[in-house]
Coordinates of C-alpha atoms in Angstrom, one line a residue:
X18 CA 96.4 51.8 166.4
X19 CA 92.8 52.6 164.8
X20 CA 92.0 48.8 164.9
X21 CA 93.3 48.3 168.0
X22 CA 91.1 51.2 169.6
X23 CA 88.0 49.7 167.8
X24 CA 88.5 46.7 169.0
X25 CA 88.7 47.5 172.5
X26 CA 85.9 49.3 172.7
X27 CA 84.0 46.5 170.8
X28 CA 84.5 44.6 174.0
X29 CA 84.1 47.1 176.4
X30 CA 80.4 47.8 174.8
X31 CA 79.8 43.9 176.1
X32 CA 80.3 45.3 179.7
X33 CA 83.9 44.8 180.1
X34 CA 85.5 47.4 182.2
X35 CA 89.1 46.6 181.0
X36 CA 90.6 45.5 177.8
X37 CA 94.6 45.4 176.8
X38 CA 96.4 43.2 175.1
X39 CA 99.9 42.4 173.7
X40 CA 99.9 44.9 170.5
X41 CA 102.9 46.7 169.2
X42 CA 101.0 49.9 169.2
X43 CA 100.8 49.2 173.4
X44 CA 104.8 49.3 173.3
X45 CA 107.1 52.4 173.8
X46 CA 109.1 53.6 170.9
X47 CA 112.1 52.0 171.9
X48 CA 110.9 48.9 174.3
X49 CA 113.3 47.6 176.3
X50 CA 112.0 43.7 175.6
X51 CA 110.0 43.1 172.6
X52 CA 110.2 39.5 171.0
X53 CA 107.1 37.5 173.0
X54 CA 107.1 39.9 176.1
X55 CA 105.9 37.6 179.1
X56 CA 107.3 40.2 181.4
X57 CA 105.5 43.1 180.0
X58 CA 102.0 40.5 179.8
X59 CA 102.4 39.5 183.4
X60 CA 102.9 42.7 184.9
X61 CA 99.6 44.2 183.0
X62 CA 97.4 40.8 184.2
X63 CA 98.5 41.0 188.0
X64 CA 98.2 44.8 188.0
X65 CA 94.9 44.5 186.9
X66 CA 93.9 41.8 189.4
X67 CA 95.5 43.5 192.4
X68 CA 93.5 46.8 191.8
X69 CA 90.2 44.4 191.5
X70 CA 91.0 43.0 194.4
X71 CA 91.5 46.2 196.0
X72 CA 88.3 47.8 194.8
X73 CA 86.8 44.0 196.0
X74 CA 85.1 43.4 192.5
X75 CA 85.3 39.9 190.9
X76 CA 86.9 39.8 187.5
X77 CA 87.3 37.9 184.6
X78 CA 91.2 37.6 183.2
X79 CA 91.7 35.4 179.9
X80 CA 95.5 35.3 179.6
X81 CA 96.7 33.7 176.3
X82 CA 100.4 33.8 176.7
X83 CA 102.1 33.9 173.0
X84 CA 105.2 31.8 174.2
X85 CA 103.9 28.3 173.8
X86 CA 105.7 26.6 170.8
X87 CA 106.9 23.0 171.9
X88 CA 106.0 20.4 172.2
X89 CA 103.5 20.7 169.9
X90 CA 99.8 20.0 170.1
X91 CA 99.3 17.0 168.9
X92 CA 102.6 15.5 171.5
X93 CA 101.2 17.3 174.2
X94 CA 97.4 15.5 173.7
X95 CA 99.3 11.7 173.0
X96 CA 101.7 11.8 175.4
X97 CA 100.3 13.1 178.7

């Protein structure tokens, strides 16, 4: 959790107001979903943009979502 915290806030000193991320830390004790979460990610990324859009600020959201596996890379760029 220590590395996790630092991290955050090495962001947030670049003028970020918000910082999360998938981490296992971030989870409950006993999560109800665990293995690669989409759920869990898009409830945190449209929370945050509906209470941006509320407070009418513009935002910046990078959402890497951890479930792309196939097909791989190199399929995807050949055969578009």
């Amino acid at each position: 959790k220590f590395l996790y915290d630092e991290c955050v806030n090495i962001v947030k000193s670049q003028g970020f107001d918000f910082v999360d991320g998938f981490y296992d830390a971030n989870l409950d004790a006993n999560p109800q979903h665990f293995a690669h979460n989409p759920e869990w990610m898009v409830d945190v990324a449209m929370t945050f943009m509906d209470e941006a859009e509320q407070k009418g600020k513009p935002f910046f959201l990078y959402f890497a979502s951890t479930l792309t596996h196939e097909p791989t890379a190199q399929d995807s760029l050949f055969n578009f």
